[in-house]
Every structure is written in structure tokens, then in C-alpha cells.
XYZ file of C-alpha atoms in Angstrom:
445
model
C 55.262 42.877 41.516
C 57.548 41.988 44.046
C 61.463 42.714 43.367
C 63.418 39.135 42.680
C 66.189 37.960 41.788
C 65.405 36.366 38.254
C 64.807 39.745 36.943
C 68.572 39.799 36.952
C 69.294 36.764 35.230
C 66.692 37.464 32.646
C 68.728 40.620 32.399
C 72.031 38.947 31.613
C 69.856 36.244 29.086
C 68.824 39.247 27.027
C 72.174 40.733 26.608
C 74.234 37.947 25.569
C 74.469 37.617 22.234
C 73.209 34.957 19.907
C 71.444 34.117 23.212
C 68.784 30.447 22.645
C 65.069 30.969 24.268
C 65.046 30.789 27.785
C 62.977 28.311 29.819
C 62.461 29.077 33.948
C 62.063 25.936 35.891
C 60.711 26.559 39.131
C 57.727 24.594 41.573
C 54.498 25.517 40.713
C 53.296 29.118 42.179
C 56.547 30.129 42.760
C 56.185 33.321 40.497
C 57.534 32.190 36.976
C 54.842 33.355 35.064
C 54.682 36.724 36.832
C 58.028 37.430 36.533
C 58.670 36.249 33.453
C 55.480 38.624 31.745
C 56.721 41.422 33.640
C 60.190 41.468 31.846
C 58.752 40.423 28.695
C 56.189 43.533 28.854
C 58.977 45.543 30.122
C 61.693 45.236 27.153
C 59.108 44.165 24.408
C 56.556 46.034 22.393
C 54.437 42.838 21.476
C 54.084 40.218 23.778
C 52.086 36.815 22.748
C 51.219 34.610 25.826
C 50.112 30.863 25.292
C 49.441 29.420 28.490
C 49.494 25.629 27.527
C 48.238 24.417 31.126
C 44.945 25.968 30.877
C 44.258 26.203 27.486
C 45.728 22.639 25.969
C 43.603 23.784 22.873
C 46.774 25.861 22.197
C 48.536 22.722 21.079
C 47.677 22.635 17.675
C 49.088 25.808 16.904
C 52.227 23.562 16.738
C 51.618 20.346 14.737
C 51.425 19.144 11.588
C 54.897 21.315 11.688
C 57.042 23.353 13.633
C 58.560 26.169 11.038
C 58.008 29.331 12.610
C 55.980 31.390 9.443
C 53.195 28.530 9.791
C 53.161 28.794 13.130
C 52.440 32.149 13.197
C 49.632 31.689 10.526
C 47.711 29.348 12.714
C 48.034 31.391 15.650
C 47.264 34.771 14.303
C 44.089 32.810 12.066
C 42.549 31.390 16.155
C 43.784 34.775 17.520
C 43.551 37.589 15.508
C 44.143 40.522 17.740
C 47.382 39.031 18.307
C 50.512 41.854 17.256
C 53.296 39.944 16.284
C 56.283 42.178 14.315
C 59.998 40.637 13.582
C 62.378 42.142 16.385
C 59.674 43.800 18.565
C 57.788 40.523 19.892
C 58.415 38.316 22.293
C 56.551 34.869 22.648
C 56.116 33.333 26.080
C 54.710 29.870 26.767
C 53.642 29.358 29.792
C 53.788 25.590 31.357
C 55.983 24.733 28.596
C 56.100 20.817 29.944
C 52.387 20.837 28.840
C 53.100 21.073 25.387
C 56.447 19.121 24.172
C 55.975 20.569 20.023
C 56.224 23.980 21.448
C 59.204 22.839 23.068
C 60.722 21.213 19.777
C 60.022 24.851 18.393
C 62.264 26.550 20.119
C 65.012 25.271 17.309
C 63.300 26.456 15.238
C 62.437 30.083 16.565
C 66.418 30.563 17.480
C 67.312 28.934 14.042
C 64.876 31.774 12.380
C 66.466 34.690 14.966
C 63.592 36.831 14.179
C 61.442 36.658 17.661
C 62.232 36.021 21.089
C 60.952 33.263 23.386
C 60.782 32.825 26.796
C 59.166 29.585 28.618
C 58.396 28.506 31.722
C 57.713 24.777 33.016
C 56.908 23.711 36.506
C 57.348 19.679 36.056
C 60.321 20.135 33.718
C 62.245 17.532 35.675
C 59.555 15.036 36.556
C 60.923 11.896 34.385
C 59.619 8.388 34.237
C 55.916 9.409 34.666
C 54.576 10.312 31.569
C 51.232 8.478 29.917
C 52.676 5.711 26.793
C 50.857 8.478 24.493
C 52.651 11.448 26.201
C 55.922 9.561 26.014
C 55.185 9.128 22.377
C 54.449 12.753 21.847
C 57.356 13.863 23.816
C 59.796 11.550 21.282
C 57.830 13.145 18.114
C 58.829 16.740 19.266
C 62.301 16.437 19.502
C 63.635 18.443 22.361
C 65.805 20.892 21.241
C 68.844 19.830 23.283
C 71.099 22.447 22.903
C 68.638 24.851 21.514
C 67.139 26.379 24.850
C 68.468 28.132 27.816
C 67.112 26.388 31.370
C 67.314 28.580 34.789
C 65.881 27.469 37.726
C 63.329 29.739 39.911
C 62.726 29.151 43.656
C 60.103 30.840 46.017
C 60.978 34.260 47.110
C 64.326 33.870 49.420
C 64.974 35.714 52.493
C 66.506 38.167 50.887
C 63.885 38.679 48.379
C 61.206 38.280 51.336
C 63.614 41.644 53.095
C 63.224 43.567 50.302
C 59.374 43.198 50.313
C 59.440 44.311 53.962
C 61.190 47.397 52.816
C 64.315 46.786 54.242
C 67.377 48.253 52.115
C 70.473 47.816 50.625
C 72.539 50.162 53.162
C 70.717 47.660 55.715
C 71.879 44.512 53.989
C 75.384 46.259 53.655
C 75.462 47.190 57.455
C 74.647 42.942 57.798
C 77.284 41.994 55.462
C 80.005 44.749 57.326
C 79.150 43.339 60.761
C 79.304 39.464 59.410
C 82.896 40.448 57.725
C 84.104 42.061 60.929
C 82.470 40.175 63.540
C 80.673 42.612 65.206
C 77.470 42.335 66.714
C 74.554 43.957 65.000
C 72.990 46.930 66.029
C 70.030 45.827 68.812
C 66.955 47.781 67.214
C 68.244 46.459 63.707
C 68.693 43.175 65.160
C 65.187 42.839 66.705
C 63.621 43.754 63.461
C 65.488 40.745 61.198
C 64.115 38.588 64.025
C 61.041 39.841 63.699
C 61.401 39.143 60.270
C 62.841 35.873 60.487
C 60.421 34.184 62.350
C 57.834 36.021 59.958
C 59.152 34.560 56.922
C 59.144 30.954 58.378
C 55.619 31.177 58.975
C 54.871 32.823 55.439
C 57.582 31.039 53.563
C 58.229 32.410 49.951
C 55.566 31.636 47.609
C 54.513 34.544 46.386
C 50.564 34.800 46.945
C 51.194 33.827 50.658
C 53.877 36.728 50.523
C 51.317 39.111 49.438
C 48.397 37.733 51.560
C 50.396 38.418 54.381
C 51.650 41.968 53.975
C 48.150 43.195 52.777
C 46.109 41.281 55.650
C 48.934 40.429 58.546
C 46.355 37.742 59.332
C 47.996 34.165 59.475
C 44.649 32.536 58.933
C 44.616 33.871 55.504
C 48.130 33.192 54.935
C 47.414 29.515 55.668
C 44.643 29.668 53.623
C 46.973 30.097 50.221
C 49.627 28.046 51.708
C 47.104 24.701 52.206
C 45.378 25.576 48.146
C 49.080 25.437 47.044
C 49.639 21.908 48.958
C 46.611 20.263 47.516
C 47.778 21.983 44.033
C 50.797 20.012 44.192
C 48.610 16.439 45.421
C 46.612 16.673 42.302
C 49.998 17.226 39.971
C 50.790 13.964 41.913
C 47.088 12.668 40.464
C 47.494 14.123 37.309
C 51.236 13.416 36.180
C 52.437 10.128 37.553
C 51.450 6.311 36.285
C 48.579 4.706 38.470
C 50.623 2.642 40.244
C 52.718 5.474 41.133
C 49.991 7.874 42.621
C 49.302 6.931 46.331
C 53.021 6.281 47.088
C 54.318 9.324 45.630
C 51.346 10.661 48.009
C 52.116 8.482 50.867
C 56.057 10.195 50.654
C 54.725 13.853 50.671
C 52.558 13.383 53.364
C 54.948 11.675 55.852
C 57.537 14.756 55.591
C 56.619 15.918 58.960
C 56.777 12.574 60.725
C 60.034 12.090 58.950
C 61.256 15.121 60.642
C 59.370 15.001 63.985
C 61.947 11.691 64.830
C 65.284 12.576 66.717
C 67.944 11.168 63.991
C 65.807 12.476 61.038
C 67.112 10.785 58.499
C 64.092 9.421 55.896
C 63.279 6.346 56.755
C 60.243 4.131 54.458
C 59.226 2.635 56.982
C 57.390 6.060 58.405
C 56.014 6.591 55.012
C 54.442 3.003 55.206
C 55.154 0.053 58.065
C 57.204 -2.581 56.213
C 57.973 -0.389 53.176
C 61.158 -1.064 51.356
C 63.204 1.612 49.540
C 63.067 0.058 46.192
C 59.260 0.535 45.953
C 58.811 4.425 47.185
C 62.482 4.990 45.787
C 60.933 6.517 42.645
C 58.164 8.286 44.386
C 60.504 10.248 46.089
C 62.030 11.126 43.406
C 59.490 12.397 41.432
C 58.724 15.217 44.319
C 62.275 15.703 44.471
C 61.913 16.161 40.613
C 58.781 18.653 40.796
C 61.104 20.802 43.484
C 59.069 20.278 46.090
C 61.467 18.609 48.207
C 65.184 19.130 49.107
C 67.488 16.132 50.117
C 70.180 16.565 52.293
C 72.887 13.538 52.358
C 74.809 12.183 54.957
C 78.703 12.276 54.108
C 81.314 9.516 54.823
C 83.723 12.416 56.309
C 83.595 15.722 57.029
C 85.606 17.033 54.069
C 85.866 18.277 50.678
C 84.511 17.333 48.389
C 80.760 17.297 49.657
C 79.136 15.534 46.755
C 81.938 12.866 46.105
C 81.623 11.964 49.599
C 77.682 11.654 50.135
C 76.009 8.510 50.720
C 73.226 7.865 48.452
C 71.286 5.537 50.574
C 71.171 8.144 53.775
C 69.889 11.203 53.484
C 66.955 13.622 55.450
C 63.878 15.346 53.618
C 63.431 18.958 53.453
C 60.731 20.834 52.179
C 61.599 23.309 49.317
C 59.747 26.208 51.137
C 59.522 26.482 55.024
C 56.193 28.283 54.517
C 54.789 25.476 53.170
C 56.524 23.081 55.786
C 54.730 25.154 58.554
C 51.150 24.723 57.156
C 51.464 20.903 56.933
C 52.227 20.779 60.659
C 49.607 20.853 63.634
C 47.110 24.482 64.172
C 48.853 26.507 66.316
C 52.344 26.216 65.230
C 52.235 29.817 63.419
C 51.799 31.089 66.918
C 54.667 29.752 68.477
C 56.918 30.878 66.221
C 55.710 34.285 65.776
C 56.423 34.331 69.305
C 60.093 33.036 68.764
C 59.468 29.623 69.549
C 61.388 28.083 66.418
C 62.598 25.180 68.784
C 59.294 23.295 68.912
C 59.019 20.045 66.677
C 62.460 18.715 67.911
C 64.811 21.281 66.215
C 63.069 20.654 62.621
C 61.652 23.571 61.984
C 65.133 25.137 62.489
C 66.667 22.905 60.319
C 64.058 23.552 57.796
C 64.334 27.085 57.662
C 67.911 26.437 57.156
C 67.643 24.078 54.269
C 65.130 26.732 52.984
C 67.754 29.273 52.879
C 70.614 27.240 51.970
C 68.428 25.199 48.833
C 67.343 29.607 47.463
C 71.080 29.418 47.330
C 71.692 26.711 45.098
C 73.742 24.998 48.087
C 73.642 21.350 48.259
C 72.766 20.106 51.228
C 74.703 17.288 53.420
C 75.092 16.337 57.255
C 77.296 14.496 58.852
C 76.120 11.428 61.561
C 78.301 9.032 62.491
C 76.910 6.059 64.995
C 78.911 7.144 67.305
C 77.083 10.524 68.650
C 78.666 13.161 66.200
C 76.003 14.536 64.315
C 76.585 17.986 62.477
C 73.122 19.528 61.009
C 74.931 20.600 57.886
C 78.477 20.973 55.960
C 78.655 23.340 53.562
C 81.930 24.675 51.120
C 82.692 27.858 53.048
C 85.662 30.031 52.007
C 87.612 27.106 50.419
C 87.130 24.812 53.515
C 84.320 21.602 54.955
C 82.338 24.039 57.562
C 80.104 22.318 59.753
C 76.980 24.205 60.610
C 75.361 23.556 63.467
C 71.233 25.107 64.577
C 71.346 25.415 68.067
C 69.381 27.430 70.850
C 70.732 30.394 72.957
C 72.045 27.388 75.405
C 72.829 24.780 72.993
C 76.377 23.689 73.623
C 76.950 22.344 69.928
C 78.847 18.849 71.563
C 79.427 17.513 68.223
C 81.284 20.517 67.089
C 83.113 20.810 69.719
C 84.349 17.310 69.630
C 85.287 18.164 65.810
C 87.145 20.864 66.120
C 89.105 19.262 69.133
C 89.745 16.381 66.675
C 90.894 17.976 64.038
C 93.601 14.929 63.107
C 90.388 13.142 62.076
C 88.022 15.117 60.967
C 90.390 18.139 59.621
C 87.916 20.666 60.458
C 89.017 24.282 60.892
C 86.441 26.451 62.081
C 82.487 25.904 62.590
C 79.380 28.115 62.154
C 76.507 27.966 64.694
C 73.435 29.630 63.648
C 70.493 30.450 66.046
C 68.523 33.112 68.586
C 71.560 35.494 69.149
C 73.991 38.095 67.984
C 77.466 37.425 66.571
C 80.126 36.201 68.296
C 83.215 34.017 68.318
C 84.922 31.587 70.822
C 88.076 30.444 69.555
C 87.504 28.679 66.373
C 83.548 28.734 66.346
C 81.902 31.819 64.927
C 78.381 32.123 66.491
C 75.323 34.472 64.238
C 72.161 35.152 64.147
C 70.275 32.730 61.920
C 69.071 35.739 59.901
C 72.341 35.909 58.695
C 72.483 32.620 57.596
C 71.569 33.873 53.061
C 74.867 36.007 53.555
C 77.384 32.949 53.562
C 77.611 32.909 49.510
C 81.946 32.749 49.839
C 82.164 29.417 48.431
């Protein structure tokens, strides 16, 4: 078990009292289950696992009613080894989308106060989709709005993908001191997060790459997991989603890369199809957007606060969720590259990427700013109280559009920028240069 950041909020869930059963929403593989068993085995003394995705069979447990006592009787009558005492046990149901009665029980489990509950669901936000007889079933179980606790999950972050390399907390404190104070970091130190860096874009965060790679170091191996977890997702696109539905939700996923490969990467339906129109793949999108697959990141109508009231719905570029992943759908070869440092390649989008990877772990929003007229910033984010544009540029990238903001700043009533790339910090009037390892440590909001 790797160390991540859930543990923490399951933590805090525990504690609180009166607290409702939690459900963790994450992308499939991203370590729910894992984590979640781990804490559950941790703080209780009986732990009863129903994994609903792989054993469907597990359904009836829940139906013709959801009171907790009969419940309990069927399941301990089809599994009688199971322990189950009031206050020590802990119930966790796995792929809790799979099985919407054991969802409408978690009103009743809180209502009864005598066991605890903890859920996970990896297509939790996939709506629209759903089979006339799923839809049906879904209505019959009542979802116990109010009754349940949702936190999201990601893939392991940078952070989290530090702390598996062994790096430390008086090394992530030495980071933060020379970010605060603007002082370069240490050379040897700063070698090793690029190391890292360009590691972790190759790996990404899911964790059976994660572990793949720091038992084997071989890439090959790496991209092995990474491609299995792909084609996992494709056949949730089979499985979940209405027939008519299947090969454009497909068609979407699979043009990411040519989305991003163009120079103004905004997402365009015409690459996922020639002559497609928005209101046909609209919903396809959506529904990898919905699965957490995807990030969007919207275009603004001015560089200033606030972000989400000034996005424009209809423009926006296509991220994936997980760099990792966003590596292994590109050409053989590219792993090389970047282990080398080459992050440059594929016209700046595997910088941006990496980026909207570490910004998305965050819970950031994303949004750009591009303007007909040759500004374009790569991203804006809230940072200490203020629109910051931040821009992904090489070692001799002069960052024109930022430049041209911050010498405007009548019009766009910009401050101060942040330009992230292949270099140590450093600051030039009102633009603060850092290394893009740096980039998880701007959390002041």
C-alpha cells in the first residue's frame, strides 16, 4: 500500500459525528478499493466486502427489502463465515453504481446507526446511459439523497507519486521554503524532482502502473498496465452507454491525441469525425467527462475573476485525467523522449497535459484564455486572491502573450504571471518563473 491522500479524508469521515456512509468516486483503477479496505481493516474488527461488479449475484442480498436485520439474514444464510457484530463491523461495497438497492440501503444502515458503511463507485456520475430496465431499477431503490457522504478519488498525484519515491516531508518543506522565498532550489535536489517529473509523466498515477514501475523500472511493462487500463475503460464505454451511444462516445476517446496534436487545441468534432456536429458527440463527451476520464479546460471571455462565471461553454480543450495514460495512447517511442527530458515533443501537449494532470489532483478547474487576436494563455487559475495566468514554456520560451498582459494591464487587469517549465526559480519584474515540479505546491487559492 502506497501512502495517499484519501487516507486522510477517510480519517476526518470517521471522526465526525453522526457521520452518513461514505461513497469514493474515483475512475476505475485508480485505487478506491485498495484504499478504502485498507482503512476499513485498519479501524475495524469485522470487515464484510461485497464486490457488486464481479459478483452481481450479490444483488439479491438487497431486494424484496432494504431493512438492515433482513439484510443481514440473507447475507450471513449465502455467506456464513461472514463476522458481523453491532459497533465492530464495517460493510464495504465495492462498485456501488452496480447495485442501486445497496445504494437505497445506505438510509437505512445510517437510520439503524449500528454498522458502518463505506462504498465505492467508479461510474457514479455517468447519467443518461442506463438500460430502460436499469433506469427502472435505479427509480425503485431510491437514492438516499442526503443519506450518503460522496468524495472524489483521483490517480496517485505528484505528490503522492514523491512519497512513493521516498522523498520526504523535510524535502517537500525545503520546496515549499524556496517557492515562498523565491530562491532557487538546491541543484542535486533539483535534478532529482526532474528526474522525477519526467518519470511520473511517463508512469502517470494509476496505481498498478505506479507499482509496475518501481518494482521493474522497465517502461515496457509499465505500458503494458497502462494500455489493459485503456481498453478497461473502451469496454465500460461497450458495457454502460445506449447502442447508439457506443462508437461515438468511442470515436471522442480515441481522437484525444489528435485533438491535442493541433496548434490552437481547442476540441474541435470535426477531428473526432469529418462533418461531425457538436449536438451529436455533445453527450458522448460527456459521458467520459462523467466516468473521470477526461478533464475540460474552458476558454474565458476575460482574464479575471471569477473563472467559472466567465467560461465559455461552447470552447473548451480536452485533457486526459492521468498523463500516464495520455502517454501510452500516443506513438512507441514517446516514453523515451521524455525520460530523456524531451517533454516539448507533440507541440507543447504533453506539457500542458502534465499540467492539467496536476492542476485536475487538485480539484482546480481548468480554463485558458485565447482571444483571435494572438493572446493565448495555457491556463488561469485563482492564485492568492487574484486571475494568474500560467503559462508552459521551454528554457527559451519568451511567454509573448504574457508579456503583452501584463503590459496591458488597463485591459486585462492582470498582476503577476506564473511560467512553469525546464528551470529553477526565478523572477523578472512581475513574472515569477519555477520549475514545473513545483507546479502541486500552488494550493493558495
Amino acid at each position: 500500500m502506497y501512502k495517499r491522500k484519501i487516507e486522510n479524508r477517510l480519517k476526518a469521515w470517521l471522526d465526525a459525528p453522526s457521520h452518513k456512509p461514505i461513497v469514493v468516486k474515483g475512475v476505475r483503477q485508480c485505487g478506491k478499493t485498495s484504499s478504502v479496505v485498507d482503512f476499513a481493516e485498519k479501524h475495524f474488527k469485522n470487515v464484510v466486502y461485497l464486490d457488486f461488479h464481479k459478483n452481481p449475484d450479490y444483488k439479491k442480498f438487497f431486494t424484496p427489502n432494504l431493512e438492515v436485520d433482513s439484510i443481514i439474514m440473507r447475507l450471513t444464510a449465502a455467506m456464513p463465515s461472514a463476522e458481523i457484530e453491532e459497533g465492530e463491523t464495517c460493510f464495504v461495497f465495492d462498485e456501488i453504481q452496480d447495485c442501486p438497492c445497496a445504494r437505497g440501503s445506505l438510509k437505512y444502515f445510517h437510520l439503524d446507526g449500528r454498522y458502518e458503511v463505506m462504498c465505492t463507485g467508479s461510474l457514479l456520475g455517468v447519467n443518461g446511459y442506463k438500460t430502460k430496465e436499469e433506469e427502472k431499477e435505479e427509480k425503485e431503490a431510491s437514492i438516499p439523497v442526503g443519506f450518503e457522504e460522496i468524495v472524489n478519488m483521483y490517480p496517485m498525484d505528484f505528490e503522492e507519486w514523491l512519497w512513493a519515491n521516498g522523498i520526504k516531508k523535510v524535502h517537500i518543506d525545503y520546496m515549499k521554503k524556496c517557492l515562498t522565498s523565491e530562491m532557487p532550489v538546491e541543484e542535486a535536489l533539483h535534478e532529482r524532482f526532474r528526474e522525477l517529473l519526467h518519470q511520473y509523466v511517463v508512469v502517470g498515477g494509476m496505481p498498478e502502473a505506479v507499482n509496475t514501475f518501481l518494482e521493474t523500472k522497465q517502461i515496457g511493462k509499465v505500458l503494458a498496465v497502462q494500455r489493459h487500463i485503456i481498453d478497461e475503460y473502451k469496454s465500460d464505454m461497450v458495457q454502460y452507454a445506449l447502442a447508439a451511444d457506443k462508437s461515438r462516445i468511442r470515436e471522442c476517446f480515441e481522437s484525444i491525441p489528435a485533438q491535442l496534436a493541433r496548434e490552437y487545441k481547442k476540441f474541435t468534432y470535426s477531428v473526432v469525425r469529418p462533418g461531425a456536429r457538436g449536438r451529436d458527440y455533445m453527450g458522448s463527451l460527456q459521458w467520459i467527462e462523467d466516468a473521470g476520464i477526461i478533464r475540460r479546460c474552458y476558454n474565458t471571455e476575460v482574464t479575471e475573476l471569477p473563472l467559472d462565471g466567465n467560461k465559455i461553454q461552447s470552447e473548451f480543450k480536452v485533457y486526459m485525467a492521468d498523463i500516464g495514460l495520455f502517454i501510452a495512447m500516443l506513438e512507441e517511442g514517446t516514453q523515451s523522449s521524455i525520460l530523456a527530458g524531451d517533454l516539448l515533443s507533440y507541440k507543447g501537449a504533453i506539457f500542458e497535459n502534465l499540467v492539467a494532470d496536476i492542476f485536475g489532483k487538485m480539484e482546480r478547474k481548468l480554463y485558458y484564455y485565447h482571444k483571435d487576436g494572438g493572446v493565448e494563455l495555457d491556463f488561469l487559475i485563482r492564485y492568492k486572491g487574484k486571475c494568474t495566468p500560467v503559462e508552459c514554456k521551454a528554457t527559451t520560451g519568451n511567454a509573448k502573450s504574457v508579456r503583452t498582459v501584463l503590459k496591458n494591464n488597463d485591459k486585462y487587469h492582470v498582476d503577476s504571471a506564473l511560467k512553469l517549465g525546464n528551470y529553477n526559480i526565478g523572477r523578472k519584474d512581475n513574472l515569477l518563473t519555477m520549475p514545473m515540479y513545483m507546479a502541486f505546491l500552488l494550493t493558495d487559492v
